[in-house]
Tab-separated table of N, CA, C and O in Angstrom:
chain	number	residue	atom	x	y	z
A	1	UNK	N	-2.651	-29.257	0.393
A	1	UNK	CA	-1.400	-29.802	0.870
A	1	UNK	C	-0.877	-29.007	2.073
A	1	UNK	O	0.041	-29.435	2.722
A	2	UNK	N	-1.423	-27.821	2.259
A	2	UNK	CA	-1.088	-26.979	3.416
A	2	UNK	C	0.393	-26.617	3.492
A	2	UNK	O	0.973	-26.545	4.560
A	3	UNK	N	0.996	-26.399	2.378
A	3	UNK	CA	2.401	-25.983	2.335
A	3	UNK	C	2.478	-24.548	1.830
A	3	UNK	O	3.183	-24.231	0.882
A	4	UNK	N	1.726	-23.687	2.503
A	4	UNK	CA	1.584	-22.312	2.038
A	4	UNK	C	2.868	-21.496	2.161
A	4	UNK	O	3.104	-20.613	1.336
A	5	UNK	N	3.699	-21.789	3.145
A	5	UNK	CA	4.959	-21.056	3.264
A	5	UNK	C	5.864	-21.352	2.059
A	5	UNK	O	6.505	-20.448	1.525
A	6	UNK	N	5.886	-22.597	1.635
A	6	UNK	CA	6.676	-22.978	0.466
A	6	UNK	C	6.087	-22.346	-0.791
A	6	UNK	O	6.808	-21.769	-1.611
A	7	UNK	N	4.776	-22.431	-0.925
A	7	UNK	CA	4.103	-21.827	-2.086
A	7	UNK	C	4.337	-20.320	-2.108
A	7	UNK	O	4.574	-19.741	-3.171
A	8	UNK	N	4.277	-19.691	-0.941
A	8	UNK	CA	4.514	-18.244	-0.859
A	8	UNK	C	5.930	-17.910	-1.299
A	8	UNK	O	6.150	-16.935	-2.028
A	9	UNK	N	6.883	-18.717	-0.899
A	9	UNK	CA	8.270	-18.486	-1.302
A	9	UNK	C	8.391	-18.456	-2.827
A	9	UNK	O	8.996	-17.544	-3.396
A	10	UNK	N	7.795	-19.419	-3.485
A	10	UNK	CA	7.873	-19.473	-4.949
A	10	UNK	C	7.041	-18.376	-5.603
A	10	UNK	O	7.434	-17.822	-6.632
A	11	UNK	N	5.916	-18.032	-4.996
A	11	UNK	CA	5.102	-16.927	-5.529
A	11	UNK	C	5.876	-15.618	-5.432
A	11	UNK	O	5.851	-14.799	-6.360
A	12	UNK	N	6.578	-15.414	-4.316
A	12	UNK	CA	7.388	-14.204	-4.155
A	12	UNK	C	8.515	-14.145	-5.184
A	12	UNK	O	8.803	-13.073	-5.733
A	13	UNK	N	9.146	-15.283	-5.444
A	13	UNK	CA	10.194	-15.318	-6.471
A	13	UNK	C	9.636	-14.955	-7.844
A	13	UNK	O	10.234	-14.173	-8.590
A	14	UNK	N	8.491	-15.518	-8.172
A	14	UNK	CA	7.856	-15.222	-9.462
A	14	UNK	C	7.522	-13.746	-9.565
A	14	UNK	O	7.800	-13.107	-10.588
A	15	UNK	N	6.953	-13.183	-8.512
A	15	UNK	CA	6.587	-11.763	-8.516
A	15	UNK	C	7.831	-10.888	-8.659
A	15	UNK	O	7.826	-9.912	-9.410
A	16	UNK	N	8.877	-11.249	-7.961
A	16	UNK	CA	10.117	-10.465	-8.025
A	16	UNK	C	10.647	-10.423	-9.459
A	16	UNK	O	11.012	-9.359	-9.974
A	17	UNK	N	10.679	-11.555	-10.119
A	17	UNK	CA	11.165	-11.630	-11.500
A	17	UNK	C	10.221	-10.890	-12.441
A	17	UNK	O	10.651	-10.092	-13.285
A	18	UNK	N	8.929	-11.148	-12.303
A	18	UNK	CA	7.958	-10.551	-13.216
A	18	UNK	C	7.783	-9.055	-12.992
A	18	UNK	O	7.511	-8.317	-13.940
A	19	UNK	N	7.938	-8.592	-11.755
A	19	UNK	CA	7.894	-7.150	-11.472
A	19	UNK	C	8.926	-6.404	-12.309
A	19	UNK	O	8.611	-5.402	-12.956
A	20	UNK	N	10.137	-6.894	-12.276
A	20	UNK	CA	11.233	-6.255	-13.020
A	20	UNK	C	10.940	-6.296	-14.515
A	20	UNK	O	11.078	-5.287	-15.219
A	21	UNK	N	10.511	-7.428	-14.993
A	21	UNK	CA	10.220	-7.582	-16.422
A	21	UNK	C	9.059	-6.693	-16.851
A	21	UNK	O	9.115	-6.037	-17.894
A	22	UNK	N	8.019	-6.649	-16.047
A	22	UNK	CA	6.856	-5.822	-16.380
A	22	UNK	C	7.245	-4.344	-16.412
A	22	UNK	O	6.884	-3.622	-17.344
A	23	UNK	N	7.966	-3.905	-15.393
A	23	UNK	CA	8.373	-2.497	-15.329
A	23	UNK	C	9.272	-2.118	-16.508
A	23	UNK	O	9.223	-0.993	-16.993
A	24	UNK	N	10.084	-3.046	-16.979
A	24	UNK	CA	10.960	-2.741	-18.108
A	24	UNK	C	10.198	-2.722	-19.431
A	24	UNK	O	10.595	-2.055	-20.376
A	25	UNK	N	9.079	-3.430	-19.491
A	25	UNK	CA	8.296	-3.508	-20.732
A	25	UNK	C	7.190	-2.471	-20.830
A	25	UNK	O	6.867	-2.010	-21.918
A	26	UNK	N	6.559	-2.168	-19.717
A	26	UNK	CA	5.364	-1.328	-19.741
A	26	UNK	C	5.756	0.140	-19.793
A	26	UNK	O	6.621	0.567	-19.052
A	27	UNK	N	5.133	0.952	-20.614
A	27	UNK	CA	4.043	0.665	-21.542
A	27	UNK	C	4.491	0.476	-22.990
A	27	UNK	O	3.678	0.117	-23.831
A	28	UNK	N	5.760	0.713	-23.293
A	28	UNK	CA	6.163	0.809	-24.694
A	28	UNK	C	6.738	-0.451	-25.319
A	28	UNK	O	6.938	-0.490	-26.522
A	29	UNK	N	7.012	-1.457	-24.539
A	29	UNK	CA	7.680	-2.630	-25.081
A	29	UNK	C	6.932	-3.910	-24.707
A	29	UNK	O	7.530	-4.870	-24.243
A	30	UNK	N	5.632	-3.909	-24.925
A	30	UNK	CA	4.810	-5.045	-24.531
A	30	UNK	C	4.645	-6.073	-25.648
A	30	UNK	O	4.022	-7.098	-25.457
A	31	UNK	N	5.183	-5.803	-26.830
A	31	UNK	CA	5.070	-6.743	-27.936
A	31	UNK	C	3.760	-6.559	-28.676
A	31	UNK	O	3.022	-5.601	-28.457
A	32	UNK	N	3.468	-7.513	-29.545
A	32	UNK	CA	2.206	-7.439	-30.285
A	32	UNK	C	1.048	-7.759	-29.331
A	32	UNK	O	1.248	-8.105	-28.166
A	33	UNK	N	-0.160	-7.639	-29.823
A	33	UNK	CA	-1.361	-7.798	-28.995
A	33	UNK	C	-1.404	-9.142	-28.282
A	33	UNK	O	-1.670	-9.227	-27.084
A	34	UNK	N	-1.121	-10.201	-29.001
A	34	UNK	CA	-1.171	-11.543	-28.412
A	34	UNK	C	-0.109	-11.695	-27.313
A	34	UNK	O	-0.383	-12.238	-26.245
A	35	UNK	N	1.084	-11.215	-27.575
A	35	UNK	CA	2.157	-11.296	-26.583
A	35	UNK	C	1.819	-10.449	-25.348
A	35	UNK	O	2.048	-10.860	-24.212
A	36	UNK	N	1.266	-9.269	-25.568
A	36	UNK	CA	0.888	-8.382	-24.462
A	36	UNK	C	-0.166	-9.050	-23.576
A	36	UNK	O	-0.048	-9.042	-22.347
A	37	UNK	N	-1.170	-9.647	-24.196
A	37	UNK	CA	-2.225	-10.308	-23.424
A	37	UNK	C	-1.685	-11.504	-22.641
A	37	UNK	O	-2.027	-11.712	-21.474
A	38	UNK	N	-0.834	-12.279	-23.281
A	38	UNK	CA	-0.248	-13.441	-22.625
A	38	UNK	C	0.621	-13.017	-21.436
A	38	UNK	O	0.507	-13.569	-20.342
A	39	UNK	N	1.466	-12.016	-21.651
A	39	UNK	CA	2.352	-11.542	-20.592
A	39	UNK	C	1.542	-10.936	-19.443
A	39	UNK	O	1.817	-11.199	-18.272
A	40	UNK	N	0.535	-10.135	-19.774
A	40	UNK	CA	-0.307	-9.519	-18.736
A	40	UNK	C	-1.040	-10.585	-17.928
A	40	UNK	O	-1.206	-10.451	-16.707
A	41	UNK	N	-1.471	-11.643	-18.579
A	41	UNK	CA	-2.139	-12.744	-17.885
A	41	UNK	C	-1.181	-13.407	-16.905
A	41	UNK	O	-1.537	-13.690	-15.756
A	42	UNK	N	0.041	-13.637	-17.347
A	42	UNK	CA	1.051	-14.263	-16.475
A	42	UNK	C	1.362	-13.374	-15.283
A	42	UNK	O	1.384	-13.832	-14.133
A	43	UNK	N	1.585	-12.089	-15.534
A	43	UNK	CA	1.939	-11.158	-14.457
A	43	UNK	C	0.796	-11.023	-13.455
A	43	UNK	O	1.001	-11.144	-12.238
A	44	UNK	N	-0.406	-10.773	-13.950
A	44	UNK	CA	-1.525	-10.565	-13.033
A	44	UNK	C	-1.845	-11.848	-12.254
A	44	UNK	O	-2.182	-11.781	-11.064
A	45	UNK	N	-1.691	-12.995	-12.875
A	45	UNK	CA	-1.923	-14.264	-12.180
A	45	UNK	C	-0.864	-14.503	-11.108
A	45	UNK	O	-1.172	-15.002	-10.018
A	46	UNK	N	0.371	-14.130	-11.382
A	46	UNK	CA	1.435	-14.262	-10.375
A	46	UNK	C	1.136	-13.384	-9.158
A	46	UNK	O	1.284	-13.835	-8.010
A	47	UNK	N	0.704	-12.148	-9.405
A	47	UNK	CA	0.317	-11.272	-8.292
A	47	UNK	C	-0.836	-11.894	-7.501
A	47	UNK	O	-0.822	-11.898	-6.266
A	48	UNK	N	-1.819	-12.400	-8.224
A	48	UNK	CA	-2.980	-13.007	-7.566
A	48	UNK	C	-2.561	-14.219	-6.730
A	48	UNK	O	-3.001	-14.381	-5.588
A	49	UNK	N	-1.723	-15.066	-7.287
A	49	UNK	CA	-1.272	-16.250	-6.548
A	49	UNK	C	-0.521	-15.853	-5.282
A	49	UNK	O	-0.696	-16.474	-4.227
A	50	UNK	N	0.319	-14.827	-5.383
A	50	UNK	CA	1.023	-14.340	-4.196
A	50	UNK	C	0.019	-13.812	-3.171
A	50	UNK	O	0.151	-14.081	-1.969
A	51	UNK	N	-0.980	-13.080	-3.634
A	51	UNK	CA	-2.004	-12.538	-2.734
A	51	UNK	C	-2.707	-13.659	-1.970
A	51	UNK	O	-2.928	-13.549	-0.753
A	52	UNK	N	-3.051	-14.710	-2.670
A	52	UNK	CA	-3.727	-15.849	-2.043
A	52	UNK	C	-2.827	-16.476	-0.979
A	52	UNK	O	-3.274	-16.779	0.133
A	53	UNK	N	-1.559	-16.654	-1.299
A	53	UNK	CA	-0.643	-17.269	-0.328
A	53	UNK	C	-0.399	-16.349	0.863
A	53	UNK	O	-0.306	-16.823	1.999
A	54	UNK	N	-0.302	-15.047	0.635
A	54	UNK	CA	-0.193	-14.118	1.764
A	54	UNK	C	-1.434	-14.220	2.654
A	54	UNK	O	-1.338	-14.171	3.884
A	55	UNK	N	-2.573	-14.368	2.028
A	55	UNK	CA	-3.816	-14.499	2.784
A	55	UNK	C	-3.784	-15.768	3.646
A	55	UNK	O	-4.145	-15.740	4.819
A	56	UNK	N	-3.327	-16.877	3.071
A	56	UNK	CA	-3.245	-18.130	3.823
A	56	UNK	C	-2.252	-18.054	4.970
A	56	UNK	O	-2.397	-18.764	5.968
A	57	UNK	N	-1.239	-17.208	4.834
A	57	UNK	CA	-0.251	-17.063	5.904
A	57	UNK	C	-0.578	-15.874	6.817
A	57	UNK	O	0.249	-15.469	7.627
A	58	UNK	N	-1.782	-15.321	6.657
A	58	UNK	CA	-2.312	-14.249	7.505
A	58	UNK	C	-1.555	-12.930	7.400
A	58	UNK	O	-1.603	-12.117	8.312
A	59	UNK	N	-0.896	-12.706	6.273
A	59	UNK	CA	-0.254	-11.409	6.027
A	59	UNK	C	-1.187	-10.608	5.118
A	59	UNK	O	-1.002	-10.525	3.908
A	60	UNK	N	-2.208	-10.041	5.743
A	60	UNK	CA	-3.270	-9.405	4.978
A	60	UNK	C	-2.841	-8.097	4.322
A	60	UNK	O	-3.367	-7.745	3.269
A	61	UNK	N	-1.899	-7.391	4.904
A	61	UNK	CA	-1.449	-6.152	4.267
A	61	UNK	C	-0.735	-6.466	2.951
A	61	UNK	O	-0.981	-5.810	1.931
A	62	UNK	N	0.115	-7.473	2.938
A	62	UNK	CA	0.782	-7.869	1.687
A	62	UNK	C	-0.215	-8.472	0.703
A	62	UNK	O	-0.109	-8.274	-0.503
A	63	UNK	N	-1.187	-9.193	1.233
A	63	UNK	CA	-2.215	-9.766	0.383
A	63	UNK	C	-2.962	-8.662	-0.368
A	63	UNK	O	-3.176	-8.758	-1.583
A	64	UNK	N	-3.326	-7.610	0.339
A	64	UNK	CA	-4.019	-6.483	-0.298
A	64	UNK	C	-3.179	-5.852	-1.397
A	64	UNK	O	-3.679	-5.536	-2.472
A	65	UNK	N	-1.897	-5.675	-1.131
A	65	UNK	CA	-1.003	-5.076	-2.117
A	65	UNK	C	-0.947	-5.935	-3.381
A	65	UNK	O	-1.048	-5.428	-4.498
A	66	UNK	N	-0.814	-7.229	-3.206
A	66	UNK	CA	-0.727	-8.126	-4.359
A	66	UNK	C	-2.049	-8.210	-5.119
A	66	UNK	O	-2.058	-8.221	-6.354
A	67	UNK	N	-3.157	-8.258	-4.391
A	67	UNK	CA	-4.459	-8.248	-5.071
A	67	UNK	C	-4.620	-6.961	-5.876
A	67	UNK	O	-5.100	-6.991	-7.011
A	68	UNK	N	-4.233	-5.854	-5.281
A	68	UNK	CA	-4.362	-4.571	-5.965
A	68	UNK	C	-3.531	-4.553	-7.250
A	68	UNK	O	-3.988	-4.082	-8.290
A	69	UNK	N	-2.331	-5.093	-7.199
A	69	UNK	CA	-1.490	-5.163	-8.392
A	69	UNK	C	-2.111	-6.079	-9.448
A	69	UNK	O	-2.087	-5.768	-10.639
A	70	UNK	N	-2.644	-7.210	-9.006
A	70	UNK	CA	-3.284	-8.140	-9.947
A	70	UNK	C	-4.441	-7.462	-10.666
A	70	UNK	O	-4.568	-7.558	-11.897
A	71	UNK	N	-5.259	-6.771	-9.921
A	71	UNK	CA	-6.418	-6.089	-10.500
A	71	UNK	C	-5.958	-4.990	-11.457
A	71	UNK	O	-6.488	-4.857	-12.567
A	72	UNK	N	-4.980	-4.208	-11.050
A	72	UNK	CA	-4.499	-3.094	-11.873
A	72	UNK	C	-3.968	-3.584	-13.216
A	72	UNK	O	-4.376	-3.092	-14.274
A	73	UNK	N	-3.085	-4.558	-13.195
A	73	UNK	CA	-2.501	-5.067	-14.441
A	73	UNK	C	-3.580	-5.702	-15.312
A	73	UNK	O	-3.621	-5.493	-16.530
A	74	UNK	N	-4.464	-6.451	-14.694
A	74	UNK	CA	-5.517	-7.109	-15.444
A	74	UNK	C	-6.463	-6.102	-16.093
A	74	UNK	O	-6.839	-6.245	-17.255
A	75	UNK	N	-6.840	-5.069	-15.353
A	75	UNK	CA	-7.723	-4.040	-15.923
A	75	UNK	C	-7.061	-3.314	-17.086
A	75	UNK	O	-7.698	-3.071	-18.111
A	76	UNK	N	-5.799	-2.963	-16.922
A	76	UNK	CA	-5.088	-2.224	-17.968
A	76	UNK	C	-5.014	-3.032	-19.256
A	76	UNK	O	-5.269	-2.519	-20.340
A	77	UNK	N	-4.653	-4.306	-19.149
A	77	UNK	CA	-4.329	-5.095	-20.333
A	77	UNK	C	-5.429	-6.052	-20.798
A	77	UNK	O	-5.520	-6.343	-21.989
A	78	UNK	N	-6.222	-6.552	-19.863
A	78	UNK	CA	-7.250	-7.521	-20.231
A	78	UNK	C	-8.640	-6.894	-20.278
A	78	UNK	O	-9.525	-7.424	-20.935
A	79	UNK	N	-8.803	-5.812	-19.556
A	79	UNK	CA	-10.085	-5.114	-19.543
A	79	UNK	C	-10.869	-5.347	-18.270
A	79	UNK	O	-10.666	-6.335	-17.565
A	80	UNK	N	-11.778	-4.436	-17.997
A	80	UNK	CA	-12.574	-4.471	-16.763
A	80	UNK	C	-13.501	-5.676	-16.682
A	80	UNK	O	-13.826	-6.124	-15.589
A	81	UNK	N	-13.924	-6.192	-17.824
A	81	UNK	CA	-14.916	-7.270	-17.817
A	81	UNK	C	-14.333	-8.636	-18.183
A	81	UNK	O	-15.078	-9.590	-18.395
A	82	UNK	N	-13.028	-8.722	-18.220
A	82	UNK	CA	-12.376	-10.003	-18.478
A	82	UNK	C	-12.613	-10.910	-17.260
A	82	UNK	O	-12.599	-10.447	-16.110
A	83	UNK	N	-12.831	-12.200	-17.479
A	83	UNK	CA	-13.074	-13.114	-16.345
A	83	UNK	C	-11.976	-13.093	-15.280
A	83	UNK	O	-12.283	-13.167	-14.082
A	84	UNK	N	-10.719	-12.987	-15.694
A	84	UNK	CA	-9.650	-12.916	-14.688
A	84	UNK	C	-9.752	-11.636	-13.869
A	84	UNK	O	-9.603	-11.661	-12.647
A	85	UNK	N	-9.982	-10.531	-14.536
A	85	UNK	CA	-10.121	-9.253	-13.826
A	85	UNK	C	-11.243	-9.345	-12.803
A	85	UNK	O	-11.082	-8.928	-11.652
A	86	UNK	N	-12.352	-9.893	-13.226
A	86	UNK	CA	-13.495	-10.010	-12.319
A	86	UNK	C	-13.191	-10.917	-11.130
A	86	UNK	O	-13.555	-10.616	-9.997
A	87	UNK	N	-12.494	-12.015	-11.370
A	87	UNK	CA	-12.106	-12.924	-10.283
A	87	UNK	C	-11.143	-12.247	-9.324
A	87	UNK	O	-11.306	-12.321	-8.100
A	88	UNK	N	-10.130	-11.579	-9.882
A	88	UNK	CA	-9.146	-10.905	-9.035
A	88	UNK	C	-9.816	-9.827	-8.187
A	88	UNK	O	-9.546	-9.684	-6.993
A	89	UNK	N	-10.703	-9.063	-8.816
A	89	UNK	CA	-11.395	-7.996	-8.106
A	89	UNK	C	-12.305	-8.563	-7.008
A	89	UNK	O	-12.363	-8.024	-5.901
A	90	UNK	N	-12.980	-9.645	-7.313
A	90	UNK	CA	-13.858	-10.296	-6.339
A	90	UNK	C	-13.065	-10.757	-5.113
A	90	UNK	O	-13.468	-10.528	-3.962
A	91	UNK	N	-11.921	-11.387	-5.342
A	91	UNK	CA	-11.092	-11.860	-4.232
A	91	UNK	C	-10.505	-10.692	-3.438
A	91	UNK	O	-10.403	-10.761	-2.213
A	92	UNK	N	-10.132	-9.632	-4.131
A	92	UNK	CA	-9.635	-8.414	-3.485
A	92	UNK	C	-10.709	-7.845	-2.558
A	92	UNK	O	-10.426	-7.502	-1.399
A	93	UNK	N	-11.932	-7.773	-3.052
A	93	UNK	CA	-13.039	-7.235	-2.254
A	93	UNK	C	-13.325	-8.116	-1.037
A	93	UNK	O	-13.649	-7.607	0.037
A	94	UNK	N	-13.186	-9.420	-1.178
A	94	UNK	CA	-13.412	-10.333	-0.052
A	94	UNK	C	-12.399	-10.093	1.060
A	94	UNK	O	-12.748	-10.106	2.245
A	95	UNK	N	-11.148	-9.887	0.692
A	95	UNK	CA	-10.119	-9.625	1.710
A	95	UNK	C	-10.370	-8.274	2.372
A	95	UNK	O	-10.255	-8.148	3.593
A	96	UNK	N	-10.727	-7.278	1.586
A	96	UNK	CA	-11.036	-5.965	2.169
A	96	UNK	C	-12.207	-6.074	3.146
A	96	UNK	O	-12.167	-5.484	4.234
A	97	UNK	N	-13.223	-6.849	2.794
A	97	UNK	CA	-14.374	-7.036	3.677
A	97	UNK	C	-13.960	-7.775	4.951
A	97	UNK	O	-14.415	-7.428	6.051
A	98	UNK	N	-13.104	-8.757	4.795
A	98	UNK	CA	-12.622	-9.522	5.961
A	98	UNK	C	-11.872	-8.601	6.920
A	98	UNK	O	-12.038	-8.684	8.136
A	99	UNK	N	-11.068	-7.707	6.370
A	99	UNK	CA	-10.317	-6.766	7.202
A	99	UNK	C	-11.265	-5.757	7.851
A	99	UNK	O	-11.097	-5.414	9.028
A	100	UNK	N	-12.248	-5.310	7.097
A	100	UNK	CA	-13.216	-4.362	7.647
A	100	UNK	C	-13.980	-4.978	8.816
A	100	UNK	O	-14.241	-4.315	9.827
A	101	UNK	N	-14.327	-6.270	8.687
A	101	UNK	CA	-15.027	-6.973	9.757
A	101	UNK	C	-14.151	-7.152	10.997
A	101	UNK	O	-14.639	-7.150	12.127
A	102	UNK	N	-12.865	-7.339	10.774
A	102	UNK	CA	-11.945	-7.601	11.865
A	102	UNK	C	-10.609	-6.910	11.593
A	102	UNK	O	-9.654	-7.562	11.145
A	103	UNK	N	-10.509	-5.599	11.854
A	103	UNK	CA	-9.280	-4.856	11.547
A	103	UNK	C	-8.032	-5.395	12.253
A	103	UNK	O	-6.919	-5.169	11.801
A	104	UNK	N	-8.226	-6.135	13.318
A	104	UNK	CA	-7.067	-6.649	14.050
A	104	UNK	C	-6.272	-7.665	13.237
A	104	UNK	O	-5.109	-7.942	13.561
A	105	UNK	N	-6.836	-8.214	12.147
A	105	UNK	CA	-6.077	-9.178	11.344
A	105	UNK	C	-4.864	-8.518	10.702
A	105	UNK	O	-3.900	-9.195	10.354
A	106	UNK	N	-4.894	-7.189	10.543
A	106	UNK	CA	-3.734	-6.483	9.995
A	106	UNK	C	-2.587	-6.410	11.000
A	106	UNK	O	-1.453	-6.200	10.625
A	107	UNK	N	-2.877	-6.619	12.264
A	107	UNK	CA	-1.859	-6.529	13.308
A	107	UNK	C	-1.178	-7.862	13.583
A	107	UNK	O	-0.208	-7.936	14.300
A	108	UNK	N	-1.709	-8.948	13.005
A	108	UNK	CA	-1.182	-10.292	13.309
A	108	UNK	C	0.146	-10.519	12.648
A	108	UNK	O	0.504	-10.045	11.657
């Protein structure tokens, strides 16, 4: 649909809300195992979605930050070999490679 600015706006709102909630819960108030996994999935997916939208809008520095957060939360709560963790890490590595190939994209 090519409405990445609108999608980014909503992704940023989600991240802003979930950042506060995650910081208030982690590490001691994450709930039972099922609740912790569900919440971690939501948080890490929100970071990932924001990263993707930053990438589409050519804000690669913010994209890297969001990918890094997605990977970190996913690794902590879902594990290194969880499919989401692997996907987030793969996309993070692709952006890093893109920047390495063309460092000027960070200046745009």
